[in-house]
mmCIF file of C-alpha atoms in Angstrom:
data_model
loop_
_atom_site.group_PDB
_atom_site.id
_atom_site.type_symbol
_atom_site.label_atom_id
_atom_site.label_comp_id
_atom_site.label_asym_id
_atom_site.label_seq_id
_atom_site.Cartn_x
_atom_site.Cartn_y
_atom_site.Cartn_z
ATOM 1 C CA UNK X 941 0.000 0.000 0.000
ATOM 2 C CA UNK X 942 2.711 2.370 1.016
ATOM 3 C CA UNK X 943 4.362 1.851 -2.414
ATOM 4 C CA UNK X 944 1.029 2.717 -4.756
ATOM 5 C CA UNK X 945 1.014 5.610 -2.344
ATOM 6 C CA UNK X 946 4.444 6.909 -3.456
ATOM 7 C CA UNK X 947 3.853 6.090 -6.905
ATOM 8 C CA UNK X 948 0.520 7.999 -6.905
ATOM 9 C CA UNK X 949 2.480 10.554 -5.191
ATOM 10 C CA UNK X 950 5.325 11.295 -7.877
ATOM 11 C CA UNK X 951 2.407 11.263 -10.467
ATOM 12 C CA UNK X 952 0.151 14.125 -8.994
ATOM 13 C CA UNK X 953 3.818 15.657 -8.542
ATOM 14 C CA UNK X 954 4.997 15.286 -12.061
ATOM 15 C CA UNK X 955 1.654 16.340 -14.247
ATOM 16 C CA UNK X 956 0.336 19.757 -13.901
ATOM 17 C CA UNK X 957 -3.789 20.752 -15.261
ATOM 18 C CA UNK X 958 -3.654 23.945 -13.079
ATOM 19 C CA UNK X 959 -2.705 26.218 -15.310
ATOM 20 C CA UNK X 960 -4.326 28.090 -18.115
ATOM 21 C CA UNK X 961 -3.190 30.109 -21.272
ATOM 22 C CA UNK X 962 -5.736 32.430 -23.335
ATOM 23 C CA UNK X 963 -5.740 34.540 -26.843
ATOM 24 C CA UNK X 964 -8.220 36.978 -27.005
ATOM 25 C CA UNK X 965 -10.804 35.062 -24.152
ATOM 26 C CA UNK X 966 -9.965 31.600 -25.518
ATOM 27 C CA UNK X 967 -9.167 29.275 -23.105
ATOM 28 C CA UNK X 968 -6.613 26.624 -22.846
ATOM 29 C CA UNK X 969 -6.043 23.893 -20.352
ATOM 30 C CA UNK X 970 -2.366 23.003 -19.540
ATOM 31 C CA UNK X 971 -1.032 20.292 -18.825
ATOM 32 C CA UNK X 972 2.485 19.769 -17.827
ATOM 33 C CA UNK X 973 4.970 16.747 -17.217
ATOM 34 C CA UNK X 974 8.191 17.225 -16.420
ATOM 35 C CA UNK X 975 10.572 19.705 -17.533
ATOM 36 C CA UNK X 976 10.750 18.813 -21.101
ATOM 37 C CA UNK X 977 10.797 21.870 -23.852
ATOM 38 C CA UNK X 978 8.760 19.366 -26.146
ATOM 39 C CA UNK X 979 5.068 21.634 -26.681
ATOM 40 C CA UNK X 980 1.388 19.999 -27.653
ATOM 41 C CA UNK X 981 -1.580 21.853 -28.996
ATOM 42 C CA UNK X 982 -5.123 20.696 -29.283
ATOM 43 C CA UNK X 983 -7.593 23.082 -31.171
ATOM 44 C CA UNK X 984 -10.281 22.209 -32.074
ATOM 45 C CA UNK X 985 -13.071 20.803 -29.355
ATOM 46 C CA UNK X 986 -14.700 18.475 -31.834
ATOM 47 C CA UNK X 987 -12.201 16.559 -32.480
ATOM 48 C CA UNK X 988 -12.096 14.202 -29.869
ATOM 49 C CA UNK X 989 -9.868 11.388 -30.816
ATOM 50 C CA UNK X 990 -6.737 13.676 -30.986
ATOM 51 C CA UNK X 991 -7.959 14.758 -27.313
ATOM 52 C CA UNK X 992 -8.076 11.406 -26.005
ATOM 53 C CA UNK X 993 -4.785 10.421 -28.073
ATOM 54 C CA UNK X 994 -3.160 13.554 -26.210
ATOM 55 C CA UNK X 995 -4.334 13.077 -22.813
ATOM 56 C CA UNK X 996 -3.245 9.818 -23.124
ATOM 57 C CA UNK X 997 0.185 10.459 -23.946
ATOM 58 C CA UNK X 998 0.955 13.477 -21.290
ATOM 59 C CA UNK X 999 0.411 10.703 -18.679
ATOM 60 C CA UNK X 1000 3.306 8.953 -20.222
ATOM 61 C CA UNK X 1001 5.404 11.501 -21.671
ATOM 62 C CA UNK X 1002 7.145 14.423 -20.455
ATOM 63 C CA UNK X 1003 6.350 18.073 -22.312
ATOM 64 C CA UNK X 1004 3.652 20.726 -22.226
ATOM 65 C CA UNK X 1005 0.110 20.433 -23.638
ATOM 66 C CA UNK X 1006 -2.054 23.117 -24.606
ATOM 67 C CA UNK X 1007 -5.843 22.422 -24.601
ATOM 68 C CA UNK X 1008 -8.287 24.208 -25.999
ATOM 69 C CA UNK X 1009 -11.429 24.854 -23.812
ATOM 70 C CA UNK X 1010 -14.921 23.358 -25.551
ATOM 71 C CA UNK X 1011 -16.131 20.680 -27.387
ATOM 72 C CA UNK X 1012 -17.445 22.492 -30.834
ATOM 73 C CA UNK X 1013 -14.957 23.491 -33.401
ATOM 74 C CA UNK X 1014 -15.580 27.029 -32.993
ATOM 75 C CA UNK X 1015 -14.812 28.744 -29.707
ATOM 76 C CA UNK X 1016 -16.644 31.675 -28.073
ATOM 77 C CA UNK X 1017 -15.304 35.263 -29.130
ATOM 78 C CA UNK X 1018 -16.792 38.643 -28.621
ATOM 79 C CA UNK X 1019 -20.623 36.906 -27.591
ATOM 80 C CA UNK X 1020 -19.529 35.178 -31.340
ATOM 81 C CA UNK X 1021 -17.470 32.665 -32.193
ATOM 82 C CA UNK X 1022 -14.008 31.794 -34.159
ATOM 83 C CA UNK X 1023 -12.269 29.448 -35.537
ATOM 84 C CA UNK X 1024 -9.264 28.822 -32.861
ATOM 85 C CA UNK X 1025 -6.730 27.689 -36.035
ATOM 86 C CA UNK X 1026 -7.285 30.882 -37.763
ATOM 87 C CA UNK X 1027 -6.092 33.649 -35.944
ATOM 88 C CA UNK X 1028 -2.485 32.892 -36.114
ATOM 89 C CA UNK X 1029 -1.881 35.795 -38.012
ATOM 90 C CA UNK X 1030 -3.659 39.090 -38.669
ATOM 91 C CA UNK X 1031 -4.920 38.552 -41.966
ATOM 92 C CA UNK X 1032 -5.788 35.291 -41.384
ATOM 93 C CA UNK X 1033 -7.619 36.418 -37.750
ATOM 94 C CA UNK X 1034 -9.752 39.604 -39.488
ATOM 95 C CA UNK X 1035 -11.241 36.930 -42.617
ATOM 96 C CA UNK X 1036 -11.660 34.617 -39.578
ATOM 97 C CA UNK X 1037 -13.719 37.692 -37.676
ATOM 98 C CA UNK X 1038 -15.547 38.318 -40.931
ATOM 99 C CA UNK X 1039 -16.650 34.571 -41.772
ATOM 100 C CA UNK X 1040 -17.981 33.892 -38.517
ATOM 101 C CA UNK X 1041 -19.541 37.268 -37.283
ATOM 102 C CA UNK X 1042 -20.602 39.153 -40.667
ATOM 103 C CA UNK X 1043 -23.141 41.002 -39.112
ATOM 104 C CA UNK X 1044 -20.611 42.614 -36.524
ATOM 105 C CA UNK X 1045 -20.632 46.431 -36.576
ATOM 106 C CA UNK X 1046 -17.141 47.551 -38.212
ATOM 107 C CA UNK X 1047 -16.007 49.299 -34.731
ATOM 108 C CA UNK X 1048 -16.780 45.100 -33.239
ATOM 109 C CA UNK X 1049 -14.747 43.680 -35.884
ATOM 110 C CA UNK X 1050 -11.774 46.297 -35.195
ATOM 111 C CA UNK X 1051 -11.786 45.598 -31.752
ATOM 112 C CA UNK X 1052 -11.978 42.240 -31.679
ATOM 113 C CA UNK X 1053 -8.701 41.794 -34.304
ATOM 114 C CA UNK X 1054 -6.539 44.399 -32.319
ATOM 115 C CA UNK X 1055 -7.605 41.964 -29.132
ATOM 116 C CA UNK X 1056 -6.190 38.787 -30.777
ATOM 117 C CA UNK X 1057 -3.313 40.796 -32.639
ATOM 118 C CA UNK X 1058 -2.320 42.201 -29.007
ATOM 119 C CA UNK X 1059 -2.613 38.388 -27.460
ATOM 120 C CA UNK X 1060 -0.657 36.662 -30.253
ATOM 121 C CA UNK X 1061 2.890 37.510 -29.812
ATOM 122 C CA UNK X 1062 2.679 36.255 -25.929
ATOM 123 C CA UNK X 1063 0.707 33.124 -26.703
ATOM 124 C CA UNK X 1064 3.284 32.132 -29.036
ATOM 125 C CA UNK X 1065 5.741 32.355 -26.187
ATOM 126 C CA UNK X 1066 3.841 30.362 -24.168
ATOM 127 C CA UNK X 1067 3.148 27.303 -26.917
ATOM 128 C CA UNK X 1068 6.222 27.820 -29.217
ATOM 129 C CA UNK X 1069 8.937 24.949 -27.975
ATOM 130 C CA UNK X 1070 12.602 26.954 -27.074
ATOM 131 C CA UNK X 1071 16.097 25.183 -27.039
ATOM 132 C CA UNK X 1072 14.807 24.145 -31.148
ATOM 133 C CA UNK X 1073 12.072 21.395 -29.706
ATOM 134 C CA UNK X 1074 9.568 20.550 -31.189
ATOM 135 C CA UNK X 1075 5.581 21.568 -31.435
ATOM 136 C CA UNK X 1076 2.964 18.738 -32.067
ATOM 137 C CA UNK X 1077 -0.797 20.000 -33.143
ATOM 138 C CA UNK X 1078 -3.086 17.599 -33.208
ATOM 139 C CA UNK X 1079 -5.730 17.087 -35.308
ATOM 140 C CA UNK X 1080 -9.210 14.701 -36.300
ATOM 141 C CA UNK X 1081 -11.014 14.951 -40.312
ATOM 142 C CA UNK X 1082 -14.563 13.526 -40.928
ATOM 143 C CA UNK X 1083 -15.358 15.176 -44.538
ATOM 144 C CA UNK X 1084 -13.098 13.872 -46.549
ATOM 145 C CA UNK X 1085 -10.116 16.396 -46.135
ATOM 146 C CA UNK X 1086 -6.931 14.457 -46.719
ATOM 147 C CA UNK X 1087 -3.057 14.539 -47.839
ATOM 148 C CA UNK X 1088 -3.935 15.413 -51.326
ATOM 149 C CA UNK X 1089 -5.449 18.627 -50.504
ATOM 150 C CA UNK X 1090 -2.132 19.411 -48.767
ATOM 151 C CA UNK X 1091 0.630 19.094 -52.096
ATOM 152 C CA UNK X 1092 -0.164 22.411 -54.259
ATOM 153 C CA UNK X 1093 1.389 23.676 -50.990
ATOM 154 C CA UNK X 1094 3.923 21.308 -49.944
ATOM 155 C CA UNK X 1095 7.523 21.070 -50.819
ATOM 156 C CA UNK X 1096 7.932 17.163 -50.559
ATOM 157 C CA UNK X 1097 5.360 14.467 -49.765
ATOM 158 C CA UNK X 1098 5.734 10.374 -49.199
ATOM 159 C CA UNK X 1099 2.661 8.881 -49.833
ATOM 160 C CA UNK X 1100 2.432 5.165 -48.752
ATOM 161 C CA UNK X 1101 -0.124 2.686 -50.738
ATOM 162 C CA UNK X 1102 -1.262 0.861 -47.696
ATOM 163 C CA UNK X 1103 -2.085 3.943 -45.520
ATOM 164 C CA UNK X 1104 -5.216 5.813 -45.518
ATOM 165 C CA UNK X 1105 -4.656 9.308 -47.047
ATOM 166 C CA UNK X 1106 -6.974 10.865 -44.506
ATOM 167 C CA UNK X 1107 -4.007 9.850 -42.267
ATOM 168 C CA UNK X 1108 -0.756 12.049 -42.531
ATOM 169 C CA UNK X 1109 1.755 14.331 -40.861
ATOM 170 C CA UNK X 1110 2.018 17.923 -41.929
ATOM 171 C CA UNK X 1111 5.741 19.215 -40.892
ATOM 172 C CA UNK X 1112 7.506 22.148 -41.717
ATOM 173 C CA UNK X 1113 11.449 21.549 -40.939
ATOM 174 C CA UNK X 1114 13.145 19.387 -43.405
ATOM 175 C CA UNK X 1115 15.684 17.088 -41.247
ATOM 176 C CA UNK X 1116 12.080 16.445 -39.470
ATOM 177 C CA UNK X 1117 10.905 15.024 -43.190
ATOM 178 C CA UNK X 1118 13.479 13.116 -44.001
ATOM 179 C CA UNK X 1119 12.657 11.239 -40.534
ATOM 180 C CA UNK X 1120 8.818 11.004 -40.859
ATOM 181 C CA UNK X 1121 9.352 9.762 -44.853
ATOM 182 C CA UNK X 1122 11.000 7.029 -43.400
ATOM 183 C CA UNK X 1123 7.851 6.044 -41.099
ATOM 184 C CA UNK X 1124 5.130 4.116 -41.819
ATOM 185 C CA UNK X 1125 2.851 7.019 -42.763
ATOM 186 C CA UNK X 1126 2.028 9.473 -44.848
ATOM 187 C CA UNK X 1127 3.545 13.264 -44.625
ATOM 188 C CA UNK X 1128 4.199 16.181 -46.474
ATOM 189 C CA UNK X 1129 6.507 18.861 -46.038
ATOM 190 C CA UNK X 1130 6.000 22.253 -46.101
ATOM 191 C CA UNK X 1131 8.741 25.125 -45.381
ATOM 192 C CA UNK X 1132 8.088 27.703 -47.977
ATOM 193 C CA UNK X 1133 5.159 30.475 -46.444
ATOM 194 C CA UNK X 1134 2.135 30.119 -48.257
ATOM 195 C CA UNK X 1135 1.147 33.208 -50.605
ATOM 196 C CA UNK X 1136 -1.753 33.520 -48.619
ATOM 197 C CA UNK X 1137 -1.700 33.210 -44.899
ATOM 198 C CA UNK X 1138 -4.954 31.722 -43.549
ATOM 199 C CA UNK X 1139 -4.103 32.330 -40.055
ATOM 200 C CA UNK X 1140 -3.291 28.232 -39.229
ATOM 201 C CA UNK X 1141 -0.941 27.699 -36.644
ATOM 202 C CA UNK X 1142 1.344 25.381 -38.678
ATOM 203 C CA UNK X 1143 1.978 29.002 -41.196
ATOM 204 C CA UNK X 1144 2.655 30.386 -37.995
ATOM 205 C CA UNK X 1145 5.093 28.211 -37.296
ATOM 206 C CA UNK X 1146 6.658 28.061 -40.288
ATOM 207 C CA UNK X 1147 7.370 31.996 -40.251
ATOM 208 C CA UNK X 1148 9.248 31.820 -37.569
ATOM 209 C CA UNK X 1149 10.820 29.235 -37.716
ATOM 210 C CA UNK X 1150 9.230 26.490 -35.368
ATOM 211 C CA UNK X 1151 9.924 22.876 -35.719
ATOM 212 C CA UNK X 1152 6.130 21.556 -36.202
ATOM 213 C CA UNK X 1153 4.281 18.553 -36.935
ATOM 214 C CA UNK X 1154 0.934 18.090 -37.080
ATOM 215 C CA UNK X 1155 -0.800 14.839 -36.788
ATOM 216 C CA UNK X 1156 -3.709 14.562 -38.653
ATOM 217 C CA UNK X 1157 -6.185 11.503 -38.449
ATOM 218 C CA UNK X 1158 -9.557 10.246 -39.338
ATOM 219 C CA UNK X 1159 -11.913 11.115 -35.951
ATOM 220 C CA UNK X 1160 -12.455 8.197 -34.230
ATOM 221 C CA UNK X 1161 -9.358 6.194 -35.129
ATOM 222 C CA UNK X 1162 -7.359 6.924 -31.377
ATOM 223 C CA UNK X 1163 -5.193 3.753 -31.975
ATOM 224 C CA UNK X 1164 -3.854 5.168 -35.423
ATOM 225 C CA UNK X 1165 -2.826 8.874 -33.862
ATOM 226 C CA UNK X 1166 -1.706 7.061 -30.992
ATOM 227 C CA UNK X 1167 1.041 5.265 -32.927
ATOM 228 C CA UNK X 1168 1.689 8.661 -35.357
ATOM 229 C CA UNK X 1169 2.177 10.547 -31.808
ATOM 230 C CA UNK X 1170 4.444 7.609 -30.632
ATOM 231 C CA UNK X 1171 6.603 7.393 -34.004
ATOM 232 C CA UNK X 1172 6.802 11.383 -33.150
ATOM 233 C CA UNK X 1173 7.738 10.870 -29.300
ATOM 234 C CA UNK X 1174 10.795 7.659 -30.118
ATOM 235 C CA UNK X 1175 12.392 9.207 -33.588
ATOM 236 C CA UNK X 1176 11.736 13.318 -33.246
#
Protein backbone atom coordinates (compact mmCIF):
# COMPACT_ATOMS: atom_id res chain seq x y z
CA UNK A 1 0.00 0.00 0.00
CA UNK A 2 2.71 2.37 1.02
CA UNK A 3 4.36 1.85 -2.41
CA UNK A 4 1.03 2.72 -4.76
CA UNK A 5 1.01 5.61 -2.34
CA UNK A 6 4.44 6.91 -3.46
CA UNK A 7 3.85 6.09 -6.90
CA UNK A 8 0.52 8.00 -6.90
CA UNK A 9 2.48 10.55 -5.19
CA UNK A 10 5.33 11.30 -7.88
CA UNK A 11 2.41 11.26 -10.47
CA UNK A 12 0.15 14.13 -8.99
CA UNK A 13 3.82 15.66 -8.54
CA UNK A 14 5.00 15.29 -12.06
CA UNK A 15 1.65 16.34 -14.25
CA UNK A 16 0.34 19.76 -13.90
CA UNK A 17 -3.79 20.75 -15.26
CA UNK A 18 -3.65 23.95 -13.08
CA UNK A 19 -2.71 26.22 -15.31
CA UNK A 20 -4.33 28.09 -18.12
CA UNK A 21 -3.19 30.11 -21.27
CA UNK A 22 -5.74 32.43 -23.33
CA UNK A 23 -5.74 34.54 -26.84
CA UNK A 24 -8.22 36.98 -27.01
CA UNK A 25 -10.80 35.06 -24.15
CA UNK A 26 -9.97 31.60 -25.52
CA UNK A 27 -9.17 29.27 -23.11
CA UNK A 28 -6.61 26.62 -22.85
CA UNK A 29 -6.04 23.89 -20.35
CA UNK A 30 -2.37 23.00 -19.54
CA UNK A 31 -1.03 20.29 -18.82
CA UNK A 32 2.49 19.77 -17.83
CA UNK A 33 4.97 16.75 -17.22
CA UNK A 34 8.19 17.22 -16.42
CA UNK A 35 10.57 19.71 -17.53
CA UNK A 36 10.75 18.81 -21.10
CA UNK A 37 10.80 21.87 -23.85
CA UNK A 38 8.76 19.37 -26.15
CA UNK A 39 5.07 21.63 -26.68
CA UNK A 40 1.39 20.00 -27.65
CA UNK A 41 -1.58 21.85 -29.00
CA UNK A 42 -5.12 20.70 -29.28
CA UNK A 43 -7.59 23.08 -31.17
CA UNK A 44 -10.28 22.21 -32.07
CA UNK A 45 -13.07 20.80 -29.35
CA UNK A 46 -14.70 18.47 -31.83
CA UNK A 47 -12.20 16.56 -32.48
CA UNK A 48 -12.10 14.20 -29.87
CA UNK A 49 -9.87 11.39 -30.82
CA UNK A 50 -6.74 13.68 -30.99
CA UNK A 51 -7.96 14.76 -27.31
CA UNK A 52 -8.08 11.41 -26.01
CA UNK A 53 -4.79 10.42 -28.07
CA UNK A 54 -3.16 13.55 -26.21
CA UNK A 55 -4.33 13.08 -22.81
CA UNK A 56 -3.25 9.82 -23.12
CA UNK A 57 0.19 10.46 -23.95
CA UNK A 58 0.96 13.48 -21.29
CA UNK A 59 0.41 10.70 -18.68
CA UNK A 60 3.31 8.95 -20.22
CA UNK A 61 5.40 11.50 -21.67
CA UNK A 62 7.15 14.42 -20.45
CA UNK A 63 6.35 18.07 -22.31
CA UNK A 64 3.65 20.73 -22.23
CA UNK A 65 0.11 20.43 -23.64
CA UNK A 66 -2.05 23.12 -24.61
CA UNK A 67 -5.84 22.42 -24.60
CA UNK A 68 -8.29 24.21 -26.00
CA UNK A 69 -11.43 24.85 -23.81
CA UNK A 70 -14.92 23.36 -25.55
CA UNK A 71 -16.13 20.68 -27.39
CA UNK A 72 -17.44 22.49 -30.83
CA UNK A 73 -14.96 23.49 -33.40
CA UNK A 74 -15.58 27.03 -32.99
CA UNK A 75 -14.81 28.74 -29.71
CA UNK A 76 -16.64 31.67 -28.07
CA UNK A 77 -15.30 35.26 -29.13
CA UNK A 78 -16.79 38.64 -28.62
CA UNK A 79 -20.62 36.91 -27.59
CA UNK A 80 -19.53 35.18 -31.34
CA UNK A 81 -17.47 32.67 -32.19
CA UNK A 82 -14.01 31.79 -34.16
CA UNK A 83 -12.27 29.45 -35.54
CA UNK A 84 -9.26 28.82 -32.86
CA UNK A 85 -6.73 27.69 -36.03
CA UNK A 86 -7.29 30.88 -37.76
CA UNK A 87 -6.09 33.65 -35.94
CA UNK A 88 -2.48 32.89 -36.11
CA UNK A 89 -1.88 35.80 -38.01
CA UNK A 90 -3.66 39.09 -38.67
CA UNK A 91 -4.92 38.55 -41.97
CA UNK A 92 -5.79 35.29 -41.38
CA UNK A 93 -7.62 36.42 -37.75
CA UNK A 94 -9.75 39.60 -39.49
CA UNK A 95 -11.24 36.93 -42.62
CA UNK A 96 -11.66 34.62 -39.58
CA UNK A 97 -13.72 37.69 -37.68
CA UNK A 98 -15.55 38.32 -40.93
CA UNK A 99 -16.65 34.57 -41.77
CA UNK A 100 -17.98 33.89 -38.52
CA UNK A 101 -19.54 37.27 -37.28
CA UNK A 102 -20.60 39.15 -40.67
CA UNK A 103 -23.14 41.00 -39.11
CA UNK A 104 -20.61 42.61 -36.52
CA UNK A 105 -20.63 46.43 -36.58
CA UNK A 106 -17.14 47.55 -38.21
CA UNK A 107 -16.01 49.30 -34.73
CA UNK A 108 -16.78 45.10 -33.24
CA UNK A 109 -14.75 43.68 -35.88
CA UNK A 110 -11.77 46.30 -35.19
CA UNK A 111 -11.79 45.60 -31.75
CA UNK A 112 -11.98 42.24 -31.68
CA UNK A 113 -8.70 41.79 -34.30
CA UNK A 114 -6.54 44.40 -32.32
CA UNK A 115 -7.61 41.96 -29.13
CA UNK A 116 -6.19 38.79 -30.78
CA UNK A 117 -3.31 40.80 -32.64
CA UNK A 118 -2.32 42.20 -29.01
CA UNK A 119 -2.61 38.39 -27.46
CA UNK A 120 -0.66 36.66 -30.25
CA UNK A 121 2.89 37.51 -29.81
CA UNK A 122 2.68 36.25 -25.93
CA UNK A 123 0.71 33.12 -26.70
CA UNK A 124 3.28 32.13 -29.04
CA UNK A 125 5.74 32.35 -26.19
CA UNK A 126 3.84 30.36 -24.17
CA UNK A 127 3.15 27.30 -26.92
CA UNK A 128 6.22 27.82 -29.22
CA UNK A 129 8.94 24.95 -27.97
CA UNK A 130 12.60 26.95 -27.07
CA UNK A 131 16.10 25.18 -27.04
CA UNK A 132 14.81 24.15 -31.15
CA UNK A 133 12.07 21.39 -29.71
CA UNK A 134 9.57 20.55 -31.19
CA UNK A 135 5.58 21.57 -31.43
CA UNK A 136 2.96 18.74 -32.07
CA UNK A 137 -0.80 20.00 -33.14
CA UNK A 138 -3.09 17.60 -33.21
CA UNK A 139 -5.73 17.09 -35.31
CA UNK A 140 -9.21 14.70 -36.30
CA UNK A 141 -11.01 14.95 -40.31
CA UNK A 142 -14.56 13.53 -40.93
CA UNK A 143 -15.36 15.18 -44.54
CA UNK A 144 -13.10 13.87 -46.55
CA UNK A 145 -10.12 16.40 -46.13
CA UNK A 146 -6.93 14.46 -46.72
CA UNK A 147 -3.06 14.54 -47.84
CA UNK A 148 -3.94 15.41 -51.33
CA UNK A 149 -5.45 18.63 -50.50
CA UNK A 150 -2.13 19.41 -48.77
CA UNK A 151 0.63 19.09 -52.10
CA UNK A 152 -0.16 22.41 -54.26
CA UNK A 153 1.39 23.68 -50.99
CA UNK A 154 3.92 21.31 -49.94
CA UNK A 155 7.52 21.07 -50.82
CA UNK A 156 7.93 17.16 -50.56
CA UNK A 157 5.36 14.47 -49.76
CA UNK A 158 5.73 10.37 -49.20
CA UNK A 159 2.66 8.88 -49.83
CA UNK A 160 2.43 5.16 -48.75
CA UNK A 161 -0.12 2.69 -50.74
CA UNK A 162 -1.26 0.86 -47.70
CA UNK A 163 -2.08 3.94 -45.52
CA UNK A 164 -5.22 5.81 -45.52
CA UNK A 165 -4.66 9.31 -47.05
CA UNK A 166 -6.97 10.87 -44.51
CA UNK A 167 -4.01 9.85 -42.27
CA UNK A 168 -0.76 12.05 -42.53
CA UNK A 169 1.76 14.33 -40.86
CA UNK A 170 2.02 17.92 -41.93
CA UNK A 171 5.74 19.21 -40.89
CA UNK A 172 7.51 22.15 -41.72
CA UNK A 173 11.45 21.55 -40.94
CA UNK A 174 13.14 19.39 -43.40
CA UNK A 175 15.68 17.09 -41.25
CA UNK A 176 12.08 16.45 -39.47
CA UNK A 177 10.90 15.02 -43.19
CA UNK A 178 13.48 13.12 -44.00
CA UNK A 179 12.66 11.24 -40.53
CA UNK A 180 8.82 11.00 -40.86
CA UNK A 181 9.35 9.76 -44.85
CA UNK A 182 11.00 7.03 -43.40
CA UNK A 183 7.85 6.04 -41.10
CA UNK A 184 5.13 4.12 -41.82
CA UNK A 185 2.85 7.02 -42.76
CA UNK A 186 2.03 9.47 -44.85
CA UNK A 187 3.54 13.26 -44.62
CA UNK A 188 4.20 16.18 -46.47
CA UNK A 189 6.51 18.86 -46.04
CA UNK A 190 6.00 22.25 -46.10
CA UNK A 191 8.74 25.13 -45.38
CA UNK A 192 8.09 27.70 -47.98
CA UNK A 193 5.16 30.48 -46.44
CA UNK A 194 2.14 30.12 -48.26
CA UNK A 195 1.15 33.21 -50.61
CA UNK A 196 -1.75 33.52 -48.62
CA UNK A 197 -1.70 33.21 -44.90
CA UNK A 198 -4.95 31.72 -43.55
CA UNK A 199 -4.10 32.33 -40.06
CA UNK A 200 -3.29 28.23 -39.23
CA UNK A 201 -0.94 27.70 -36.64
CA UNK A 202 1.34 25.38 -38.68
CA UNK A 203 1.98 29.00 -41.20
CA UNK A 204 2.65 30.39 -38.00
CA UNK A 205 5.09 28.21 -37.30
CA UNK A 206 6.66 28.06 -40.29
CA UNK A 207 7.37 32.00 -40.25
CA UNK A 208 9.25 31.82 -37.57
CA UNK A 209 10.82 29.24 -37.72
CA UNK A 210 9.23 26.49 -35.37
CA UNK A 211 9.92 22.88 -35.72
CA UNK A 212 6.13 21.56 -36.20
CA UNK A 213 4.28 18.55 -36.94
CA UNK A 214 0.93 18.09 -37.08
CA UNK A 215 -0.80 14.84 -36.79
CA UNK A 216 -3.71 14.56 -38.65
CA UNK A 217 -6.18 11.50 -38.45
CA UNK A 218 -9.56 10.25 -39.34
CA UNK A 219 -11.91 11.11 -35.95
CA UNK A 220 -12.46 8.20 -34.23
CA UNK A 221 -9.36 6.19 -35.13
CA UNK A 222 -7.36 6.92 -31.38
CA UNK A 223 -5.19 3.75 -31.98
CA UNK A 224 -3.85 5.17 -35.42
CA UNK A 225 -2.83 8.87 -33.86
CA UNK A 226 -1.71 7.06 -30.99
CA UNK A 227 1.04 5.27 -32.93
CA UNK A 228 1.69 8.66 -35.36
CA UNK A 229 2.18 10.55 -31.81
CA UNK A 230 4.44 7.61 -30.63
CA UNK A 231 6.60 7.39 -34.00
CA UNK A 232 6.80 11.38 -33.15
CA UNK A 233 7.74 10.87 -29.30
CA UNK A 234 10.79 7.66 -30.12
CA UNK A 235 12.39 9.21 -33.59
CA UNK A 236 11.74 13.32 -33.25
Amino acid sequence: MLKLFLLASIYIFAVSENDKAQIAGIQFKVIQNGDSDRRYIWLHGDEQTARMALENHMKRYKGKAFLVQGILRESEFFGGIIDPNRIFSSDGAQANIQKYNPKWTQRKKRESLLAINKDRKSFFESIFPPNGELLVALHNNYKGYNIYKELSSSDANSIKKDQNPRDFFICTNRSDYKILSRSPFNVVLQEKPPNKDDGSLSWAANRNEIRYVNIETRLGWLSQQKKMLNFIEKNL
